[in-house]
Short mmCIF file of C-alpha atoms and ligand atoms in Angstrom, two decimals:
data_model
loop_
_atom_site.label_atom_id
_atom_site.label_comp_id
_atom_site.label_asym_id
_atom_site.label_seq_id
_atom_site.Cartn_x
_atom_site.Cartn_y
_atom_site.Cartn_z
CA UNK A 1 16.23 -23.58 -4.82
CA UNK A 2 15.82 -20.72 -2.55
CA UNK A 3 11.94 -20.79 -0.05
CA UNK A 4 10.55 -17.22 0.17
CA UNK A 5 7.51 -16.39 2.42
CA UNK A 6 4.98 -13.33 1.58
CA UNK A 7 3.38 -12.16 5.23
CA UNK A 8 0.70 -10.02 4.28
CA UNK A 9 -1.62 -8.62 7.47
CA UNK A 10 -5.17 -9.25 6.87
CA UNK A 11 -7.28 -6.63 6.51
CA UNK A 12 -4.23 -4.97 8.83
CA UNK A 13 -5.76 -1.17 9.18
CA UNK A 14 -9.26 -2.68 10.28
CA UNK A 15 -7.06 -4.97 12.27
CA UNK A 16 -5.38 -2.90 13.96
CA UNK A 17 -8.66 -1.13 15.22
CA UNK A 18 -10.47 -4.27 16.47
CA UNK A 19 -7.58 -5.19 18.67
CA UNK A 20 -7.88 -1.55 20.53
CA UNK A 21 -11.74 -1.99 20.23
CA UNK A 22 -13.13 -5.59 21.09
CA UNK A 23 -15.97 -4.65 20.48
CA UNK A 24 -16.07 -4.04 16.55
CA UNK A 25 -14.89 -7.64 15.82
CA UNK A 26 -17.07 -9.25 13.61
CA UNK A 27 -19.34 -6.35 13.07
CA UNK A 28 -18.63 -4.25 9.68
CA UNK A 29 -16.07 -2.16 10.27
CA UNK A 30 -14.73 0.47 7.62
CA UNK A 31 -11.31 2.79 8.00
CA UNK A 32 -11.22 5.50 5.92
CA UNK A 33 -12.59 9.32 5.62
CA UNK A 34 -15.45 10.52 7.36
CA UNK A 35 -18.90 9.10 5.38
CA UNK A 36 -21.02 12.53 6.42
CA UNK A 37 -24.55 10.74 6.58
CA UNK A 38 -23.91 9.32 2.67
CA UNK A 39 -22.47 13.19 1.60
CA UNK A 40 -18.48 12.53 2.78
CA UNK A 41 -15.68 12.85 -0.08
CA UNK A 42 -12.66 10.84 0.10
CA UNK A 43 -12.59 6.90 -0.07
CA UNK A 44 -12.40 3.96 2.23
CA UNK A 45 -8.40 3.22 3.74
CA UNK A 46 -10.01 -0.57 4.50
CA UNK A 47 -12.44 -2.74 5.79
CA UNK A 48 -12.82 -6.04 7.54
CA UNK A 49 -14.24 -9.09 6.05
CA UNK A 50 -17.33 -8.66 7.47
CA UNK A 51 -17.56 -5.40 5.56
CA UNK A 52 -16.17 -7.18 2.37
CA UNK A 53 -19.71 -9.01 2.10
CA UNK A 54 -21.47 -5.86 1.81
CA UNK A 55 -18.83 -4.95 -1.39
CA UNK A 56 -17.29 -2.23 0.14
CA UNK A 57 -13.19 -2.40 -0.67
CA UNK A 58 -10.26 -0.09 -0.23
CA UNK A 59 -10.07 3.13 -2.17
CA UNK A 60 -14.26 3.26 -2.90
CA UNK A 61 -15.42 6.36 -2.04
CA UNK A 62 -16.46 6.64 1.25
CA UNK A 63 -20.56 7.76 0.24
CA UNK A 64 -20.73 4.11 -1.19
CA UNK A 65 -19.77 2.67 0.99
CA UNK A 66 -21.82 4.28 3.36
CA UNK A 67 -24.88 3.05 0.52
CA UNK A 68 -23.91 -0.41 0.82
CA UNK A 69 -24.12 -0.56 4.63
CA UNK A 70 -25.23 2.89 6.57
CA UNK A 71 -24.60 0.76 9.90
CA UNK A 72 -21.25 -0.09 9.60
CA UNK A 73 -19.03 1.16 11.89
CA UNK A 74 -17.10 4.43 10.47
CA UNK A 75 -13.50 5.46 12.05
CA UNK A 76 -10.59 7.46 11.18
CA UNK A 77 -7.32 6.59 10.07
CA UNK A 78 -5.10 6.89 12.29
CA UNK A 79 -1.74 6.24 11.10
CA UNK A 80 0.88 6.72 14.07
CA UNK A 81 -0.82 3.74 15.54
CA UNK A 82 -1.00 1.19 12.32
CA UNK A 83 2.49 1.91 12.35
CA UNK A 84 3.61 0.97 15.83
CA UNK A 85 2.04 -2.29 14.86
CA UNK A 86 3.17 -2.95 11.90
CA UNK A 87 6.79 -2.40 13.46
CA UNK A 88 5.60 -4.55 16.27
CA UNK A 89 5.13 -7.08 13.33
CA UNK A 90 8.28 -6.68 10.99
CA UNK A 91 10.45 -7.10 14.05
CA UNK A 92 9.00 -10.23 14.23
CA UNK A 93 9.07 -11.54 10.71
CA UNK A 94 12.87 -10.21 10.66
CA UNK A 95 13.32 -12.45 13.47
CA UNK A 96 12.23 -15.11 11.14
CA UNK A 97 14.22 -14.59 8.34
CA UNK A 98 17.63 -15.25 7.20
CA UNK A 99 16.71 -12.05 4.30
CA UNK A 100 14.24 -9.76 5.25
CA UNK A 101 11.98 -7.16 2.90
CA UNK A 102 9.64 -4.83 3.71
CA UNK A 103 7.28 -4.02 1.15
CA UNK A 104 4.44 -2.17 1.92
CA UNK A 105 3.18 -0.95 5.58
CA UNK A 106 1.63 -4.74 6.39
CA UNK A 107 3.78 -6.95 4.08
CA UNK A 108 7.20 -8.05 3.71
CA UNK A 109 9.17 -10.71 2.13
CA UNK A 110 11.53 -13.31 4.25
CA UNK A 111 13.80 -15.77 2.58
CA UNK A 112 13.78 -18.63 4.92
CA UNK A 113 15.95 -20.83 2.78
CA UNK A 114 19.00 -21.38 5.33
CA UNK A 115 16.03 -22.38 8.17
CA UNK A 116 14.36 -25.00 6.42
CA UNK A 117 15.36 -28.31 4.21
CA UNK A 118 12.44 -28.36 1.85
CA UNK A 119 8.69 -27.44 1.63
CA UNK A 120 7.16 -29.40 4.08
CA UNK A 121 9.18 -27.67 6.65
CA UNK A 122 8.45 -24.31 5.39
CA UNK A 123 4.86 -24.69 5.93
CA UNK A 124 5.74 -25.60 9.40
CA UNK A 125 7.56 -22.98 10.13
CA UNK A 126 5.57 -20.39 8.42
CA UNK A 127 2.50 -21.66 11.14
CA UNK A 128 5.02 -21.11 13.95
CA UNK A 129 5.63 -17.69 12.42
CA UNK A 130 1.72 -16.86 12.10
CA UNK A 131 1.20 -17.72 15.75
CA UNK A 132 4.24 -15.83 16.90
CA UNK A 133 2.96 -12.43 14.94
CA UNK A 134 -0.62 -13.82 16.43
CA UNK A 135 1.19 -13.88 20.22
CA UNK A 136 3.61 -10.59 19.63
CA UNK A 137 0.87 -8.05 18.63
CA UNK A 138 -2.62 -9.86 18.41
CA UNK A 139 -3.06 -9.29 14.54
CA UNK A 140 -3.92 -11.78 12.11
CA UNK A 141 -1.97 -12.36 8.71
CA UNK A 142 -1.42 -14.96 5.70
CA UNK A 143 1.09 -16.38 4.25
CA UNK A 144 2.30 -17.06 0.86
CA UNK A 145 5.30 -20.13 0.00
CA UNK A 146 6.52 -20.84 -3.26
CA UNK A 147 10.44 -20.34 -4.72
CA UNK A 148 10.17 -17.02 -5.85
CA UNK A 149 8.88 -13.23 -4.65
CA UNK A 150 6.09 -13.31 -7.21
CA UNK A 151 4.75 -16.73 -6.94
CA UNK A 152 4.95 -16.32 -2.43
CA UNK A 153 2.61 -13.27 -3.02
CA UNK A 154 0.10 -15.15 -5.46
CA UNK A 155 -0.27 -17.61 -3.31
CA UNK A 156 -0.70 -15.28 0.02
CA UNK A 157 -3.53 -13.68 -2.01
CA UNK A 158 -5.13 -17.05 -2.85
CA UNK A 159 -4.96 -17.92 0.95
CA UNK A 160 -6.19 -15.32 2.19
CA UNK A 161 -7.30 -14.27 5.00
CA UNK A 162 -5.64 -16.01 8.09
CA UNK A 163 -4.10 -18.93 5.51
CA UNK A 164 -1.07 -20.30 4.60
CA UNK A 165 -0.46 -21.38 1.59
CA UNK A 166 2.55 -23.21 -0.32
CA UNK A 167 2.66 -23.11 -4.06
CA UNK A 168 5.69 -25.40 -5.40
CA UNK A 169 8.04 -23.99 -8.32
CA UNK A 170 6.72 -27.21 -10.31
CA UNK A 171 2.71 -26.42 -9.24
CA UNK A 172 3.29 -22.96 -10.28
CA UNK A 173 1.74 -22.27 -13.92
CA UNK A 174 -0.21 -25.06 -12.86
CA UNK A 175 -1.89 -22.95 -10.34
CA UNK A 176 -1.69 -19.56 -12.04
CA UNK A 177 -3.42 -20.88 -15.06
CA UNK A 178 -7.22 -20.59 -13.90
CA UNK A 179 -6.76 -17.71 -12.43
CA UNK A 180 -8.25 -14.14 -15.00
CA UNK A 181 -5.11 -12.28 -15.88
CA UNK A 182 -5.74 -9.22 -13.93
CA UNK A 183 -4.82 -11.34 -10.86
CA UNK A 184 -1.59 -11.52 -12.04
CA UNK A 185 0.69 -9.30 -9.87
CA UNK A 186 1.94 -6.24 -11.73
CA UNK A 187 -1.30 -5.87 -14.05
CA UNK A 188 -3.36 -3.03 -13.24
CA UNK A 189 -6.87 -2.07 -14.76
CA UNK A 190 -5.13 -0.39 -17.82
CA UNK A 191 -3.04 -3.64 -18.87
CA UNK A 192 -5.91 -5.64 -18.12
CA UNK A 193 -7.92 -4.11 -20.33
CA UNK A 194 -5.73 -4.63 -23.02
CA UNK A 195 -4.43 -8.17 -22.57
CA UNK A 196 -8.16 -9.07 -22.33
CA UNK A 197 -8.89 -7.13 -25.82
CA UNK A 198 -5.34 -8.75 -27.45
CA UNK A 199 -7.63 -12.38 -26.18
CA UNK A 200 -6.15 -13.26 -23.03
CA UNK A 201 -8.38 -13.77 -20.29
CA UNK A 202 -6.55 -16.05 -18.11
CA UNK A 203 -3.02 -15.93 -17.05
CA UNK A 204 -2.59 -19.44 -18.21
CA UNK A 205 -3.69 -17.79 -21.84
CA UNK A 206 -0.70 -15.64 -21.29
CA UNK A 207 1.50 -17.86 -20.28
CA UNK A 208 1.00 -19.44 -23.80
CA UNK A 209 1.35 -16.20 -25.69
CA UNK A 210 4.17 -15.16 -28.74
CA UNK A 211 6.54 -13.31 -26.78
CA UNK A 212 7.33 -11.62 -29.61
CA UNK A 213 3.61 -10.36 -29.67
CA UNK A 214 4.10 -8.96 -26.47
CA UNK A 215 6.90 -7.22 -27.04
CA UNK A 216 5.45 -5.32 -29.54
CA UNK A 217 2.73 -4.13 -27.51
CA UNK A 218 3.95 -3.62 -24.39
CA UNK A 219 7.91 -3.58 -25.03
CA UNK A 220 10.61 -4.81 -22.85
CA UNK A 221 7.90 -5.27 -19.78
CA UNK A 222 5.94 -7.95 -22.19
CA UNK A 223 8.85 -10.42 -22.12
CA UNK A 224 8.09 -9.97 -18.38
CA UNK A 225 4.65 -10.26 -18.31
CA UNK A 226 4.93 -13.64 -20.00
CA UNK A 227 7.83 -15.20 -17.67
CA UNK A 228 5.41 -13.80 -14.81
CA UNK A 229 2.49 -15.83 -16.34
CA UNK A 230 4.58 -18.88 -16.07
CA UNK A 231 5.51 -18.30 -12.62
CA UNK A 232 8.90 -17.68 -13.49
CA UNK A 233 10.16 -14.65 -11.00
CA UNK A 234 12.96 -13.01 -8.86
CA UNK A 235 14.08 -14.71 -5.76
CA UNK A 236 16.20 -11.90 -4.70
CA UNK A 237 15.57 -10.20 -1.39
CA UNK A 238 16.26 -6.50 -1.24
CA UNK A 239 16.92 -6.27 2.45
CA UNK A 240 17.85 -2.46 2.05
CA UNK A 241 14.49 -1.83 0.54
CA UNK A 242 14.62 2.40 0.69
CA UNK A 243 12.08 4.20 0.87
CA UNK A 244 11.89 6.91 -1.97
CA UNK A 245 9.34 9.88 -1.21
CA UNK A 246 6.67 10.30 2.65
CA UNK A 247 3.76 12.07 1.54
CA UNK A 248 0.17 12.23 2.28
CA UNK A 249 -3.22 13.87 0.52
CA UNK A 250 -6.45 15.07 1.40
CA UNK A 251 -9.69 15.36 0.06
CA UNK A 252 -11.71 19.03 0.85
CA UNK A 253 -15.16 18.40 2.11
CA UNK A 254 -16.96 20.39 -0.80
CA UNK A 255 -14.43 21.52 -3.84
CA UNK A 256 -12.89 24.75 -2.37
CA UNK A 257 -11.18 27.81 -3.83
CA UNK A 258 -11.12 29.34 -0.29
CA UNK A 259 -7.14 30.04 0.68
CA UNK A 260 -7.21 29.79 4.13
CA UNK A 261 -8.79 27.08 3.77
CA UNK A 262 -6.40 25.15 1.44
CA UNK A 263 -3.35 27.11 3.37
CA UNK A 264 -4.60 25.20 6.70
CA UNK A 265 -5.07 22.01 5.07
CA UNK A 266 -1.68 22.42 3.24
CA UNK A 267 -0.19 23.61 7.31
CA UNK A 268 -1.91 20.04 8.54
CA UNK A 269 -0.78 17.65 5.76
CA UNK A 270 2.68 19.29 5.96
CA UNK A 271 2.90 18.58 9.65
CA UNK A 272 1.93 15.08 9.14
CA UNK A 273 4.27 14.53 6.66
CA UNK A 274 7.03 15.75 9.05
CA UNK A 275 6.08 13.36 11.79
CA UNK A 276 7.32 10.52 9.11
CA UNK A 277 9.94 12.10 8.11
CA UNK A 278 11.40 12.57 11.51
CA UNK A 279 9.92 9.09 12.82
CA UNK A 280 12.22 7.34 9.21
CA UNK A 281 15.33 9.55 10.06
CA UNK A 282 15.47 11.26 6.81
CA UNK A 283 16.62 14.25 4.97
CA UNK A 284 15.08 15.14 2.06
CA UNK A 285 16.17 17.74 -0.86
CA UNK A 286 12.83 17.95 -2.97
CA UNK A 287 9.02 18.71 -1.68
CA UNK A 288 6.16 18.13 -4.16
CA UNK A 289 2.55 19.41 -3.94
CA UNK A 290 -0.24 17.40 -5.70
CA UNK A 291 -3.35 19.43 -6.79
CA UNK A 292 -6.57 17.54 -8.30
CA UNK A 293 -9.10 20.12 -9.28
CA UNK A 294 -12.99 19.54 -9.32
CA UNK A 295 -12.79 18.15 -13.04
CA UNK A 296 -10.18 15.81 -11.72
CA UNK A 297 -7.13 17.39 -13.56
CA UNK A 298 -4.43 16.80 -11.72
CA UNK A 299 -0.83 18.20 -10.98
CA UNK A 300 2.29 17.18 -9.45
CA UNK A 301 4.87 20.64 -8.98
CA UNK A 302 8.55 19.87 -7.11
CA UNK A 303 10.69 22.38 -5.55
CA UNK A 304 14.25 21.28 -4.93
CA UNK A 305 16.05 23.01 -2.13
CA UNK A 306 19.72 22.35 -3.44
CA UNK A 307 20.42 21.09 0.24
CA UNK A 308 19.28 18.06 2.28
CA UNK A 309 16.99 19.78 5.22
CA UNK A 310 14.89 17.88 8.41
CA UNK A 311 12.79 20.98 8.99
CA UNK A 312 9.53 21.30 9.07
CA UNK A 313 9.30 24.56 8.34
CA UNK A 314 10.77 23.96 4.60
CA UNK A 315 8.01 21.57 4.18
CA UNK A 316 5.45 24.42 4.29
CA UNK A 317 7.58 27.07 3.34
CA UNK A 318 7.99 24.90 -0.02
CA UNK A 319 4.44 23.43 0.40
CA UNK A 320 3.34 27.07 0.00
CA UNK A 321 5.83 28.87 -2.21
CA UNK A 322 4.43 25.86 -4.79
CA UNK A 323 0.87 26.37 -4.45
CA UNK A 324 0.73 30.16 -5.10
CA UNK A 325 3.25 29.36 -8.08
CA UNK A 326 1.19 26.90 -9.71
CA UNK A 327 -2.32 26.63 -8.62
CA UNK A 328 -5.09 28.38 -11.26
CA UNK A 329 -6.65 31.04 -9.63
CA UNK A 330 -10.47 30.28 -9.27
CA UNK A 331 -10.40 26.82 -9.44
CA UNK A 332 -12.02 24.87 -7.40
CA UNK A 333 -9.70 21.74 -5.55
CA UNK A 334 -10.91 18.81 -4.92
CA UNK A 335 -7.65 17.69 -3.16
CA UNK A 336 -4.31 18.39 -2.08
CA UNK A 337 -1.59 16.45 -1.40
CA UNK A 338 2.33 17.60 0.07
CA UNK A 339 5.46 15.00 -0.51
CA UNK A 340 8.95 15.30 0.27
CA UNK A 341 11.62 13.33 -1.28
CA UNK A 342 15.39 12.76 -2.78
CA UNK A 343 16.21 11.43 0.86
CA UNK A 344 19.84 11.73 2.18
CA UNK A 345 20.31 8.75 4.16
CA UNK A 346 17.52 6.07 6.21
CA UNK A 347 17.73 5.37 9.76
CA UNK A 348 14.77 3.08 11.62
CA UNK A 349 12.25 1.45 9.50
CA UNK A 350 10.21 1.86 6.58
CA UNK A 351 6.44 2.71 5.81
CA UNK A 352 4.14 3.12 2.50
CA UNK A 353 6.46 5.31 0.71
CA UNK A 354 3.25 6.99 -1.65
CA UNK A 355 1.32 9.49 -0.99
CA UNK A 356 -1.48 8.06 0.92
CA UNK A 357 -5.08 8.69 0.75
CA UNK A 358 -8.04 9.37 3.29
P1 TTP B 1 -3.58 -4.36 1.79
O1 TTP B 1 -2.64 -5.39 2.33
O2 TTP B 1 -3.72 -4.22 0.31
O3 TTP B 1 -5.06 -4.63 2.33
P2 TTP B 1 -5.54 -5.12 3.77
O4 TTP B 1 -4.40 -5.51 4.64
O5 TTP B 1 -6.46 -4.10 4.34
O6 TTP B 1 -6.44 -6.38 3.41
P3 TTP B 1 -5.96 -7.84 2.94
O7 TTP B 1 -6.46 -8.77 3.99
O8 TTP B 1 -6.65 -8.03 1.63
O9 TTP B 1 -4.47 -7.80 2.82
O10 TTP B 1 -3.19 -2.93 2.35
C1 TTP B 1 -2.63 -2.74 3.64
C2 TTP B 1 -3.17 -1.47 4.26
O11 TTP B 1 -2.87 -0.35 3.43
C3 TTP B 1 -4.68 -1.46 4.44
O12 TTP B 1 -5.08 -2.07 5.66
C4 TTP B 1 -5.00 0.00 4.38
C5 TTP B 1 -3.95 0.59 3.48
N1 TTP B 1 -4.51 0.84 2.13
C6 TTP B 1 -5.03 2.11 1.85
O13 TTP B 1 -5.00 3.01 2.70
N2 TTP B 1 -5.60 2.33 0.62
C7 TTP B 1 -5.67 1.34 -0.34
O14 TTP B 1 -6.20 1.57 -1.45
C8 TTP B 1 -5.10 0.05 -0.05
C9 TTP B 1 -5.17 -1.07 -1.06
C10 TTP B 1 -4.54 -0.15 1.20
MG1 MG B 2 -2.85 -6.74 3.91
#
């Protein structure tokens, strides 16, 4: 039996922001675009718990959360910084781990099976763990124990924040069973919807489902869906996790047709994406623009340069070259978004390989 951990950060970019700024902690504290007095665009990064009370979650838009609670306290994303951290923090979890996998910006998978004998030991040595990333970089985290990747990160989620929380192979349907099926990892609001209309409101309903049924509504990925309801998952750790595309997107202010104005926004996000690119130690051979008009149509366009390139320069050049290809004269954008891709080789570590949002 192999013992996988889940370290997900708590509430990491609002985190990250109370440990340079004492003086938010406690107080509701939102990361994400700018709320404008109630009339900013774009959507919250994250918040902190104290926040959470109020309702506000990542990727609302930033004006309601601004409704919920005008007093919070509003700031920036600043990315460059999250990062250090959260390299601060891998290093450590590495440290930890026999396997290591980084998964998002604030979460990775260990396999600590060579370190410990048996569950009881795990859950000591995921504390030691906790108070080490606690010591290293000041940040608080959970963590999720069970045999596999899926079941570690269900039960990271149920002990979160600042928990730690073991969830035995045997325990594990056990435990998912309660719980409504779009907690289940890998169902988004679209599959939700429909596994609640085919009757299945629970993931323990699920778990109990024809496979057969499944099959035929959601094809090969059904048979996974149901082994997943049962708590039956991979236990392999990718430790060469790649990432597979840097990009970044912004929302305009008021929906704009103006050119310079896009062209400068198109200049900034390009440069941005750069920095990543460099700070990764990647090449890339495709760049991508993202447009999402006022009616929220949206459209991806790739250029591929036929050659692996580290310049900035092809970033806009590309960047550009796409959006007076493709974008519909007259219409108004809502927001833009530049990603490069098809990466030649990875040197130093890894970050949230979408495009992401503020
Ligand atoms: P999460 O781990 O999903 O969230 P979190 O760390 O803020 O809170 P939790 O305690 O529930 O784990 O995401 C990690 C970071 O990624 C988060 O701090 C900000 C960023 N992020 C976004 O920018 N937009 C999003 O929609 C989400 C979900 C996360
Ligand atoms: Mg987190």
């Amino acid at each position: 039996m192999r013992i996988i951990l889940l370290v997900d950060m708590d509430y990491f970019f609002a985190a990250c922001e109370e440990l340079r700024h004492p003086e938010y902690m406690g107080k509701p504290l939102v990361v994400g675009a700018d709320p404008k007095g109630g009339s900013g665009r774009g959507v919250v990064s994250t918040c902190n718990y104290a926040a959470r009370k109020f309702g506000i979650h990542s990727a609302m838009p930033i004006s309601m959360a601004y409704r919920l609670k005008k007093d919070a306290i509003f700031v920036p994303v600043d990315y460059n910084y999250y990062e250090k951290m959260s390299n601060q923090v891998m290093q450590v979890i590495k440290s930890y781990s026999t396997k290591f996998e980084q998964v998002s910006i604030d979460e990775a998978f260990a396999d600590i099976s060579a370190k410990v004998e048996d569950y009881a030991k795990a859950v000591e040595y995921a504390k030691s763990l906790k108070e080490k990333i606690k010591a290293e970089t000041g940040l608080p985290c959970s963590i999720g124990i069970s045999s596999n990747k899926l079941m570690a990160k269900m039960a990271c989620e149920a002990g979160k924040p600042d928990g730690i929380k073991l969830v035995k192979q045997e325990d594990a349907a056990k435990f998912l069973s309660p719980l409504p099926v779009g907690k289940l990892y890998g169902v988004g609001n679209k599959t939700k919807e429909r596994l609640e209309s085919m009757g299945f409101k629970t993931i323990g309903g699920l778990a109990k489902a024809n496979v057969a049924n499944l099959v035929g509504t959601f094809g090969v990925w059904g048979a996974e869906l149901h082994k997943s309801a049962n708590g039956i998952g991979d236990d392999v750790i990718v430790e060469n996790y790649e990432i597979k595309s840097i990009g970044r997107e912004r929302t305009f202010e008021t929906d704009t047709i103006d050119q310079d104005k896009i062209v400068a926004m198109l200049k900034s996000i390009s440069s941005e994406v750069y920095d990543d690119v460099k700070r990764q130690g990647v090449s890339f051979k495709t760049v991508t623009i993202k447009i999402r008009y006022h009616d929220f149509t949206e459209y991806l366009k790739s250029r591929s340069l036929g050659h692996y390139s580290d310049e900035p320069g092809e970033i806009i050049d590309n960047a550009l070259k796409l959006f007076y290809a493709f974008a519909e004269k007259g219409k108004r954008i809502r927001k833009i978004g530049v990603r490069v891709s098809s990466f030649s080789k990875r040197q130093g570590q890894r970050r949230i390989g979408e495009f992401t949002s503020a």
